[in-house]
PDB file of C-alpha atoms and ligand atoms in Angstrom:
ATOM      1  CA  MET A 272     -11.030 255.114 213.366  1.00  0.00           C
ATOM      2  CA  ARG A 273     -11.303 252.188 215.776  1.00  0.00           C
ATOM      3  CA  GLN A 274      -7.975 251.488 217.400  1.00  0.00           C
ATOM      4  CA  ILE A 275      -6.515 248.093 218.361  1.00  0.00           C
ATOM      5  CA  ASP A 276      -3.450 248.157 220.631  1.00  0.00           C
ATOM      6  CA  VAL A 277      -0.960 245.361 219.940  1.00  0.00           C
ATOM      7  CA  LEU A 278       1.940 244.669 222.280  1.00  0.00           C
ATOM      8  CA  SER A 279       5.121 243.129 220.870  1.00  0.00           C
ATOM      9  CA  LEU A 280       6.632 241.476 223.927  1.00  0.00           C
ATOM     10  CA  TYR A 281      10.434 241.576 224.311  1.00  0.00           C
ATOM     11  CA  THR A 282      10.992 242.351 220.620  1.00  0.00           C
ATOM     12  CA  ASN A 283      14.766 242.907 221.022  1.00  0.00           C
ATOM     13  CA  ASP A 284      15.568 239.519 222.579  1.00  0.00           C
ATOM     14  CA  MET A 285      12.644 237.374 221.496  1.00  0.00           C
ATOM     15  CA  SER A 286      11.817 237.592 217.796  1.00  0.00           C
ATOM     16  CA  PHE A 287      13.603 234.774 216.007  1.00  0.00           C
ATOM     17  CA  TYR A 288      13.040 233.192 212.567  1.00  0.00           C
ATOM     18  CA  GLY A 289      10.699 235.888 211.355  1.00  0.00           C
ATOM     19  CA  ASP A 290       8.511 236.066 214.477  1.00  0.00           C
ATOM     20  CA  MET A 291       8.565 239.860 214.254  1.00  0.00           C
ATOM     21  CA  GLY A 292       6.688 239.328 210.968  1.00  0.00           C
ATOM     22  CA  ASN A 293       3.638 238.334 213.019  1.00  0.00           C
ATOM     23  CA  VAL A 294       3.455 241.899 214.343  1.00  0.00           C
ATOM     24  CA  LEU A 295       3.597 243.268 210.782  1.00  0.00           C
ATOM     25  CA  ILE A 296       0.999 240.779 209.505  1.00  0.00           C
ATOM     26  CA  VAL A 297      -1.442 241.520 212.323  1.00  0.00           C
ATOM     27  CA  SER A 298      -0.987 245.275 211.766  1.00  0.00           C
ATOM     28  CA  LYS A 299      -1.637 244.967 208.030  1.00  0.00           C
ATOM     29  CA  ARG A 300      -4.678 242.735 208.495  1.00  0.00           C
ATOM     30  CA  LEU A 301      -6.075 245.130 211.095  1.00  0.00           C
ATOM     31  CA  SER A 302      -5.760 247.985 208.582  1.00  0.00           C
ATOM     32  CA  PHE A 303      -7.477 245.933 205.876  1.00  0.00           C
ATOM     33  CA  TYR A 304     -10.333 245.279 208.310  1.00  0.00           C
ATOM     34  CA  GLY A 305     -10.621 249.033 208.878  1.00  0.00           C
ATOM     35  CA  PHE A 306      -8.923 249.288 212.282  1.00  0.00           C
ATOM     36  CA  GLU A 307      -6.102 251.582 213.269  1.00  0.00           C
ATOM     37  CA  PRO A 308      -3.328 249.318 214.600  1.00  0.00           C
ATOM     38  CA  VAL A 309      -1.168 250.819 217.341  1.00  0.00           C
ATOM     39  CA  VAL A 310       1.935 248.731 218.056  1.00  0.00           C
ATOM     40  CA  HIS A 311       3.735 249.017 221.402  1.00  0.00           C
ATOM     41  CA  PHE A 312       7.211 247.503 221.588  1.00  0.00           C
ATOM     42  CA  TYR A 313       7.988 246.294 225.087  1.00  0.00           C
ATOM     43  CA  ASN A 314      11.506 245.442 226.302  1.00  0.00           C
ATOM     44  CA  PRO A 315      12.909 244.987 229.848  1.00  0.00           C
ATOM     45  CA  GLY A 316      12.568 248.159 231.889  1.00  0.00           C
ATOM     46  CA  ASP A 317       9.926 249.758 229.639  1.00  0.00           C
ATOM     47  CA  SER A 318       6.646 250.958 231.047  1.00  0.00           C
ATOM     48  CA  PHE A 319       3.716 248.693 230.283  1.00  0.00           C
ATOM     49  CA  PRO A 320       1.015 250.364 228.141  1.00  0.00           C
ATOM     50  CA  ASP A 321      -2.218 251.266 229.936  1.00  0.00           C
ATOM     51  CA  HIS A 322      -4.307 249.430 227.396  1.00  0.00           C
ATOM     52  CA  VAL A 323      -3.495 246.293 225.388  1.00  0.00           C
ATOM     53  CA  ASP A 324      -5.829 244.334 223.068  1.00  0.00           C
ATOM     54  CA  MET A 325      -3.406 241.666 221.836  1.00  0.00           C
ATOM     55  CA  ILE A 326       0.068 240.422 222.820  1.00  0.00           C
ATOM     56  CA  LEU A 327       2.596 238.764 220.497  1.00  0.00           C
ATOM     57  CA  GLY A 328       5.801 237.099 221.698  1.00  0.00           C
ATOM     58  CA  GLY A 329       8.433 235.188 219.757  1.00  0.00           C
ATOM     59  CA  GLY A 330      11.333 232.831 220.080  1.00  0.00           C
ATOM     60  CA  GLY A 331      14.890 233.516 221.096  1.00  0.00           C
ATOM     61  CA  GLN A 332      18.113 231.887 222.090  1.00  0.00           C
ATOM     62  CA  ASP A 333      18.597 230.619 225.639  1.00  0.00           C
ATOM     63  CA  SER A 334      20.684 233.774 226.203  1.00  0.00           C
ATOM     64  CA  GLY A 335      17.746 235.968 225.126  1.00  0.00           C
ATOM     65  CA  GLN A 336      15.494 234.128 227.556  1.00  0.00           C
ATOM     66  CA  LYS A 337      18.047 234.759 230.318  1.00  0.00           C
ATOM     67  CA  ASN A 338      18.008 238.487 229.453  1.00  0.00           C
ATOM     68  CA  ILE A 339      14.265 238.878 229.875  1.00  0.00           C
ATOM     69  CA  PHE A 340      13.143 236.424 232.567  1.00  0.00           C
ATOM     70  CA  ASP A 341      13.636 238.833 235.508  1.00  0.00           C
ATOM     71  CA  ASP A 342      11.507 241.494 233.885  1.00  0.00           C
ATOM     72  CA  LEU A 343       8.973 238.851 232.825  1.00  0.00           C
ATOM     73  CA  GLN A 344       8.581 237.756 236.454  1.00  0.00           C
ATOM     74  CA  MET A 345       7.803 241.358 237.357  1.00  0.00           C
ATOM     75  CA  ARG A 346       5.112 241.473 234.661  1.00  0.00           C
ATOM     76  CA  GLY A 347       3.848 237.943 235.406  1.00  0.00           C
ATOM     77  CA  GLU A 348       0.813 238.916 237.436  1.00  0.00           C
ATOM     78  CA  LYS A 349      -0.336 241.464 234.865  1.00  0.00           C
ATOM     79  CA  LEU A 350       0.095 238.984 231.981  1.00  0.00           C
ATOM     80  CA  ARG A 351      -1.739 236.193 233.856  1.00  0.00           C
ATOM     81  CA  GLN A 352      -4.563 238.609 234.584  1.00  0.00           C
ATOM     82  CA  LEU A 353      -4.814 239.714 230.927  1.00  0.00           C
ATOM     83  CA  SER A 354      -4.789 236.081 229.776  1.00  0.00           C
ATOM     84  CA  THR A 355      -7.588 235.160 232.209  1.00  0.00           C
ATOM     85  CA  GLN A 356      -9.538 238.185 231.016  1.00  0.00           C
ATOM     86  CA  GLY A 357      -9.423 236.753 227.453  1.00  0.00           C
ATOM     87  CA  VAL A 358      -6.915 239.090 225.814  1.00  0.00           C
ATOM     88  CA  PRO A 359      -5.624 237.134 222.790  1.00  0.00           C
ATOM     89  CA  MET A 360      -1.939 236.254 222.906  1.00  0.00           C
ATOM     90  CA  LEU A 361       0.396 234.279 220.655  1.00  0.00           C
ATOM     91  CA  MET A 362       3.609 233.027 222.277  1.00  0.00           C
ATOM     92  CA  ILE A 363       6.129 231.219 220.129  1.00  0.00           C
ATOM     93  CA  CYS A 364       8.915 228.855 221.150  1.00  0.00           C
ATOM     94  CA  GLY A 365      11.093 230.695 223.708  1.00  0.00           C
ATOM     95  CA  MET A 366       8.176 232.811 224.962  1.00  0.00           C
ATOM     96  CA  TYR A 367       5.873 229.756 224.917  1.00  0.00           C
ATOM     97  CA  GLN A 368       8.393 228.048 227.186  1.00  0.00           C
ATOM     98  CA  LEU A 369       8.495 231.035 229.558  1.00  0.00           C
ATOM     99  CA  PHE A 370       4.696 231.293 229.657  1.00  0.00           C
ATOM    100  CA  GLY A 371       4.988 227.833 231.219  1.00  0.00           C
ATOM    101  CA  LYS A 372       6.465 226.999 234.622  1.00  0.00           C
ATOM    102  CA  TYR A 373      10.131 226.848 233.679  1.00  0.00           C
ATOM    103  CA  PHE A 374      12.740 226.049 231.040  1.00  0.00           C
ATOM    104  CA  LEU A 375      15.671 223.895 232.167  1.00  0.00           C
ATOM    105  CA  THR A 376      18.518 224.625 229.732  1.00  0.00           C
ATOM    106  CA  ASN A 377      21.191 222.241 228.458  1.00  0.00           C
ATOM    107  CA  SER A 378      23.676 223.875 230.802  1.00  0.00           C
ATOM    108  CA  GLY A 379      21.438 223.054 233.777  1.00  0.00           C
ATOM    109  CA  LYS A 380      20.073 226.558 234.403  1.00  0.00           C
ATOM    110  CA  LYS A 381      16.413 226.648 235.363  1.00  0.00           C
ATOM    111  CA  ILE A 382      14.804 229.764 233.894  1.00  0.00           C
ATOM    112  CA  PRO A 383      11.523 230.420 235.695  1.00  0.00           C
ATOM    113  CA  GLY A 384       8.395 231.161 233.680  1.00  0.00           C
ATOM    114  CA  ILE A 385       5.116 232.833 234.650  1.00  0.00           C
ATOM    115  CA  SER A 386       2.815 229.758 234.621  1.00  0.00           C
ATOM    116  CA  VAL A 387       0.122 231.062 232.306  1.00  0.00           C
ATOM    117  CA  PHE A 388       0.343 227.512 230.916  1.00  0.00           C
ATOM    118  CA  ASP A 389       0.631 224.496 233.213  1.00  0.00           C
ATOM    119  CA  VAL A 390       3.579 223.131 231.213  1.00  0.00           C
ATOM    120  CA  TYR A 391       7.304 222.729 231.792  1.00  0.00           C
ATOM    121  CA  THR A 392      10.213 222.529 229.357  1.00  0.00           C
ATOM    122  CA  GLU A 393      13.501 220.672 229.635  1.00  0.00           C
ATOM    123  CA  ALA A 394      16.318 220.797 227.096  1.00  0.00           C
ATOM    124  CA  THR A 395      17.658 217.613 225.545  1.00  0.00           C
ATOM    125  CA  SER A 396      20.544 217.064 223.138  1.00  0.00           C
ATOM    126  CA  ASP A 397      17.954 216.013 220.526  1.00  0.00           C
ATOM    127  CA  ARG A 398      17.208 219.362 218.840  1.00  0.00           C
ATOM    128  CA  LEU A 399      13.863 219.437 217.018  1.00  0.00           C
ATOM    129  CA  ILE A 400      14.498 221.331 213.805  1.00  0.00           C
ATOM    130  CA  GLY A 401      12.741 221.670 210.436  1.00  0.00           C
ATOM    131  CA  ASN A 402       9.261 222.143 209.040  1.00  0.00           C
ATOM    132  CA  LEU A 403       6.454 221.437 211.481  1.00  0.00           C
ATOM    133  CA  VAL A 404       2.984 220.536 210.185  1.00  0.00           C
ATOM    134  CA  GLU A 405      -0.054 219.966 212.371  1.00  0.00           C
ATOM    135  CA  GLU A 406      -3.842 219.623 212.222  1.00  0.00           C
ATOM    136  CA  SER A 407      -5.723 221.964 214.490  1.00  0.00           C
ATOM    137  CA  ASP A 408      -9.436 221.567 215.351  1.00  0.00           C
ATOM    138  CA  LEU A 409      -9.838 225.344 215.276  1.00  0.00           C
ATOM    139  CA  PHE A 410      -7.575 226.382 212.395  1.00  0.00           C
ATOM    140  CA  GLY A 411      -7.132 223.403 210.072  1.00  0.00           C
ATOM    141  CA  ARG A 412      -3.628 222.622 208.841  1.00  0.00           C
ATOM    142  CA  LEU A 413      -0.956 224.805 210.427  1.00  0.00           C
ATOM    143  CA  VAL A 414       2.562 224.972 208.994  1.00  0.00           C
ATOM    144  CA  GLY A 415       5.735 226.585 210.296  1.00  0.00           C
ATOM    145  CA  PHE A 416       9.347 226.002 211.192  1.00  0.00           C
ATOM    146  CA  GLU A 417      10.642 224.705 214.511  1.00  0.00           C
ATOM    147  CA  ASN A 418      14.098 224.839 216.066  1.00  0.00           C
ATOM    148  CA  HIS A 419      14.367 224.085 219.753  1.00  0.00           C
ATOM    149  CA  SER A 420      16.332 222.033 222.246  1.00  0.00           C
ATOM    150  CA  GLY A 421      13.592 222.418 224.843  1.00  0.00           C
ATOM    151  CA  GLN A 422      10.921 219.724 225.032  1.00  0.00           C
ATOM    152  CA  THR A 423       7.644 220.818 226.559  1.00  0.00           C
ATOM    153  CA  TYR A 424       5.290 218.627 228.592  1.00  0.00           C
ATOM    154  CA  PHE A 425       1.821 219.296 230.024  1.00  0.00           C
ATOM    155  CA  SER A 426       1.608 219.063 233.825  1.00  0.00           C
ATOM    156  CA  SER A 427      -2.182 218.647 233.701  1.00  0.00           C
ATOM    157  CA  PRO A 428      -4.682 217.856 230.923  1.00  0.00           C
ATOM    158  CA  LEU A 429      -4.585 220.770 228.465  1.00  0.00           C
ATOM    159  CA  THR A 430      -5.773 221.451 224.921  1.00  0.00           C
ATOM    160  CA  PRO A 431      -2.910 221.361 222.411  1.00  0.00           C
ATOM    161  CA  LEU A 432      -2.931 223.725 219.431  1.00  0.00           C
ATOM    162  CA  GLY A 433      -2.656 220.825 216.979  1.00  0.00           C
ATOM    163  CA  LYS A 434      -1.820 217.180 216.324  1.00  0.00           C
ATOM    164  CA  VAL A 435       1.562 216.908 214.636  1.00  0.00           C
ATOM    165  CA  THR A 436       1.570 215.253 211.208  1.00  0.00           C
ATOM    166  CA  SER A 437       5.211 216.063 210.422  1.00  0.00           C
ATOM    167  CA  GLY A 438       7.917 217.223 212.800  1.00  0.00           C
ATOM    168  CA  GLY A 439       8.344 217.347 216.558  1.00  0.00           C
ATOM    169  CA  GLY A 440       6.132 219.949 218.225  1.00  0.00           C
ATOM    170  CA  ASN A 441       6.029 220.058 222.014  1.00  0.00           C
ATOM    171  CA  ASN A 442       8.357 217.094 222.383  1.00  0.00           C
ATOM    172  CA  SER A 443       9.453 213.948 220.584  1.00  0.00           C
ATOM    173  CA  LYS A 444       6.886 211.711 222.326  1.00  0.00           C
ATOM    174  CA  ASP A 445       3.388 213.203 222.531  1.00  0.00           C
ATOM    175  CA  GLY A 446       2.641 213.997 218.857  1.00  0.00           C
ATOM    176  CA  VAL A 447       1.112 217.393 219.634  1.00  0.00           C
ATOM    177  CA  ASP A 448       2.218 220.993 219.370  1.00  0.00           C
ATOM    178  CA  GLY A 449       1.413 224.001 221.475  1.00  0.00           C
ATOM    179  CA  VAL A 450      -1.416 224.742 223.843  1.00  0.00           C
ATOM    180  CA  ILE A 451      -4.512 226.964 224.077  1.00  0.00           C
ATOM    181  CA  VAL A 452      -5.648 228.391 227.402  1.00  0.00           C
ATOM    182  CA  ASN A 453      -8.344 231.075 227.367  1.00  0.00           C
ATOM    183  CA  ASN A 454      -7.361 232.956 224.188  1.00  0.00           C
ATOM    184  CA  THR A 455      -3.648 232.531 224.836  1.00  0.00           C
ATOM    185  CA  ILE A 456      -1.836 230.288 222.373  1.00  0.00           C
ATOM    186  CA  GLY A 457       1.613 228.777 222.768  1.00  0.00           C
ATOM    187  CA  THR A 458       3.316 227.036 219.828  1.00  0.00           C
ATOM    188  CA  TYR A 459       6.664 226.035 218.370  1.00  0.00           C
ATOM    189  CA  LEU A 460       5.650 227.346 214.895  1.00  0.00           C
ATOM    190  CA  HIS A 461       8.010 230.072 213.617  1.00  0.00           C
ATOM    191  CA  GLY A 462       7.980 231.348 210.118  1.00  0.00           C
ATOM    192  CA  PRO A 463       6.390 233.905 210.685  1.00  0.00           C
ATOM    193  CA  VAL A 464       3.523 231.535 211.454  1.00  0.00           C
ATOM    194  CA  LEU A 465       0.751 234.013 210.605  1.00  0.00           C
ATOM    195  CA  SER A 466       1.930 234.375 206.977  1.00  0.00           C
ATOM    196  CA  LYS A 467       0.892 230.834 206.063  1.00  0.00           C
ATOM    197  CA  ASN A 468      -1.887 230.450 208.622  1.00  0.00           C
ATOM    198  CA  PRO A 469      -4.225 233.446 208.318  1.00  0.00           C
ATOM    199  CA  LYS A 470      -7.035 231.777 210.316  1.00  0.00           C
ATOM    200  CA  LEU A 471      -4.776 231.987 213.336  1.00  0.00           C
ATOM    201  CA  ALA A 472      -4.261 235.711 212.675  1.00  0.00           C
ATOM    202  CA  ASP A 473      -8.009 236.256 212.357  1.00  0.00           C
ATOM    203  CA  PHE A 474      -8.644 234.393 215.620  1.00  0.00           C
ATOM    204  CA  LEU A 475      -6.385 236.886 217.412  1.00  0.00           C
ATOM    205  CA  ILE A 476      -8.037 239.839 215.659  1.00  0.00           C
ATOM    206  CA  CYS A 477     -11.591 238.545 216.346  1.00  0.00           C
ATOM    207  CA  LYS A 478     -10.871 238.102 220.024  1.00  0.00           C
ATOM    208  CA  ALA A 479      -9.216 241.522 220.256  1.00  0.00           C
ATOM    209  CA  GLN A 480     -12.218 243.111 218.569  1.00  0.00           C
ATOM    210  CA  LEU A 481     -14.587 241.255 220.898  1.00  0.00           C
ATOM    211  CA  GLU A 482     -12.666 242.365 223.998  1.00  0.00           C
ATOM    212  CA  ARG A 483     -12.470 245.978 222.936  1.00  0.00           C
ATOM    213  CA  TYR A 484     -15.646 246.610 220.950  1.00  0.00           C
ATOM    214  CA  GLY A 485     -17.942 243.718 221.889  1.00  0.00           C
ATOM    215  CA  GLU A 486     -18.232 242.473 218.289  1.00  0.00           C
ATOM    216  CA  GLU A 487     -17.060 239.112 217.009  1.00  0.00           C
ATOM    217  CA  GLU A 488     -17.771 239.209 213.237  1.00  0.00           C
ATOM    218  CA  LEU A 489     -14.966 240.705 211.160  1.00  0.00           C
ATOM    219  CA  PRO A 490     -16.010 242.977 208.276  1.00  0.00           C
ATOM    220  CA  PRO A 491     -15.476 241.505 204.774  1.00  0.00           C
ATOM    221  CA  SER A 492     -12.154 242.340 203.152  1.00  0.00           C
ATOM    222  CA  PRO A 493     -11.807 241.509 199.422  1.00  0.00           C
ATOM    223  CA  VAL A 494      -8.073 242.347 199.566  1.00  0.00           C
ATOM    224  CA  LEU A 495      -7.510 239.826 202.345  1.00  0.00           C
ATOM    225  CA  ARG A 496      -9.491 237.182 200.500  1.00  0.00           C
ATOM    226  CA  ARG A 497      -6.964 237.409 197.654  1.00  0.00           C
ATOM    227  CA  ILE A 498      -3.989 237.491 200.024  1.00  0.00           C
ATOM    228  CA  ASP A 499      -5.344 234.431 201.844  1.00  0.00           C
ATOM    229  CA  GLU A 500      -5.535 232.471 198.595  1.00  0.00           C
ATOM    230  CA  LEU A 501      -1.780 233.015 198.254  1.00  0.00           C
ATOM    231  CA  ALA A 502      -1.265 232.139 201.927  1.00  0.00           C
ATOM    232  CA  ALA A 503      -3.157 228.874 201.358  1.00  0.00           C
ATOM    233  CA  LYS A 504      -0.762 228.036 198.495  1.00  0.00           C
ATOM    234  CA  GLY A 505       2.207 228.826 200.744  1.00  0.00           C
ATOM    235  CA  ASN A 506       0.753 226.561 203.421  1.00  0.00           C
ATOM    236  CA  GLU A 507       0.232 223.776 200.869  1.00  0.00           C
ATOM    237  CA  VAL A 508       3.771 223.968 199.442  1.00  0.00           C
ATOM    238  CA  ALA A 509       5.476 224.241 202.849  1.00  0.00           C
ATOM    239  CA  SER A 510       3.496 221.304 204.224  1.00  0.00           C
ATOM    240  CA  ARG A 511       4.989 219.071 201.497  1.00  0.00           C
ATOM    241  CA  ARG A 512       8.575 220.161 202.134  1.00  0.00           C
ATOM    242  CA  PRO A 513      10.822 217.663 203.877  1.00  0.00           C
ATOM    243  CA  ARG A 514      12.377 218.565 207.185  1.00  0.00           C
TER     244      ARG A 514
HETATM  245  N1  LIG B 998      16.091 228.456 223.537  1.00  0.00           N
HETATM  246  C1  LIG B 998      14.967 227.671 223.358  1.00  0.00           C
HETATM  247  C2  LIG B 998      15.248 226.254 222.881  1.00  0.00           C
HETATM  248  O1  LIG B 998      16.187 226.001 222.140  1.00  0.00           O
HETATM  249  C3  LIG B 998      14.049 228.404 222.422  1.00  0.00           C
HETATM  250  C4  LIG B 998      14.476 228.408 220.989  1.00  0.00           C
HETATM  251  C5  LIG B 998      13.599 229.230 220.095  1.00  0.00           C
HETATM  252  O2  LIG B 998      12.880 230.114 220.570  1.00  0.00           O
HETATM  253  N2  LIG B 998      13.660 228.996 218.816  1.00  0.00           N
HETATM  254  O3  LIG B 998      14.501 225.392 223.252  1.00  0.00           O
END
């Protein structure tokens, strides 16, 4: 069976508001597409797997970010290299912030990031919290839940993941959420985001398949077609919920 190796990055400290669910959803979808998913859980001090086809990272409290940033620096070069190579990655909230240049916390501590994204994040007292809805050129309407004090700004012109139609997103001024660089996506959508936005899950799987096996088309999956009808209803209902 064709294997796809998925890395769950800093699972112990960085998997808030259901973000760990993204690992489960990707694994299930991979199985339905006929792959054998192999999940590697990576935490500070662990050895990095020899081969990785996809990397998933989630959100966490400022304290969680403080726990992992040293180790992240050590892995920075490897992660930048994998991102440049086109390995698909999804980084949510706290990990999105640390894939940028830095996160300046409310208490004035500057937590360095690894600059995969040319963005920086600074905390404000205006916490962005509630349902977040956005329109993405690649994935249509994306829905999730945001909760962050950090406000993220682009340092150079970048492609956001989506235009916000309800909620905050990167910050309270720009009207956009997230960023896409190579096949690496940053976003403030928790939820787990992949449950209500299966196109995003399939993007990650397509790119992983392309990297590993040189094929882009996913095989048809009647089971997933039915599941995705339910996901579309979930997306619809959540997008109408007030913050
Ligand atoms: N600690 C960060 C903030 O509040 C990230 C929060 C999160 O990952 N949900 O901005």
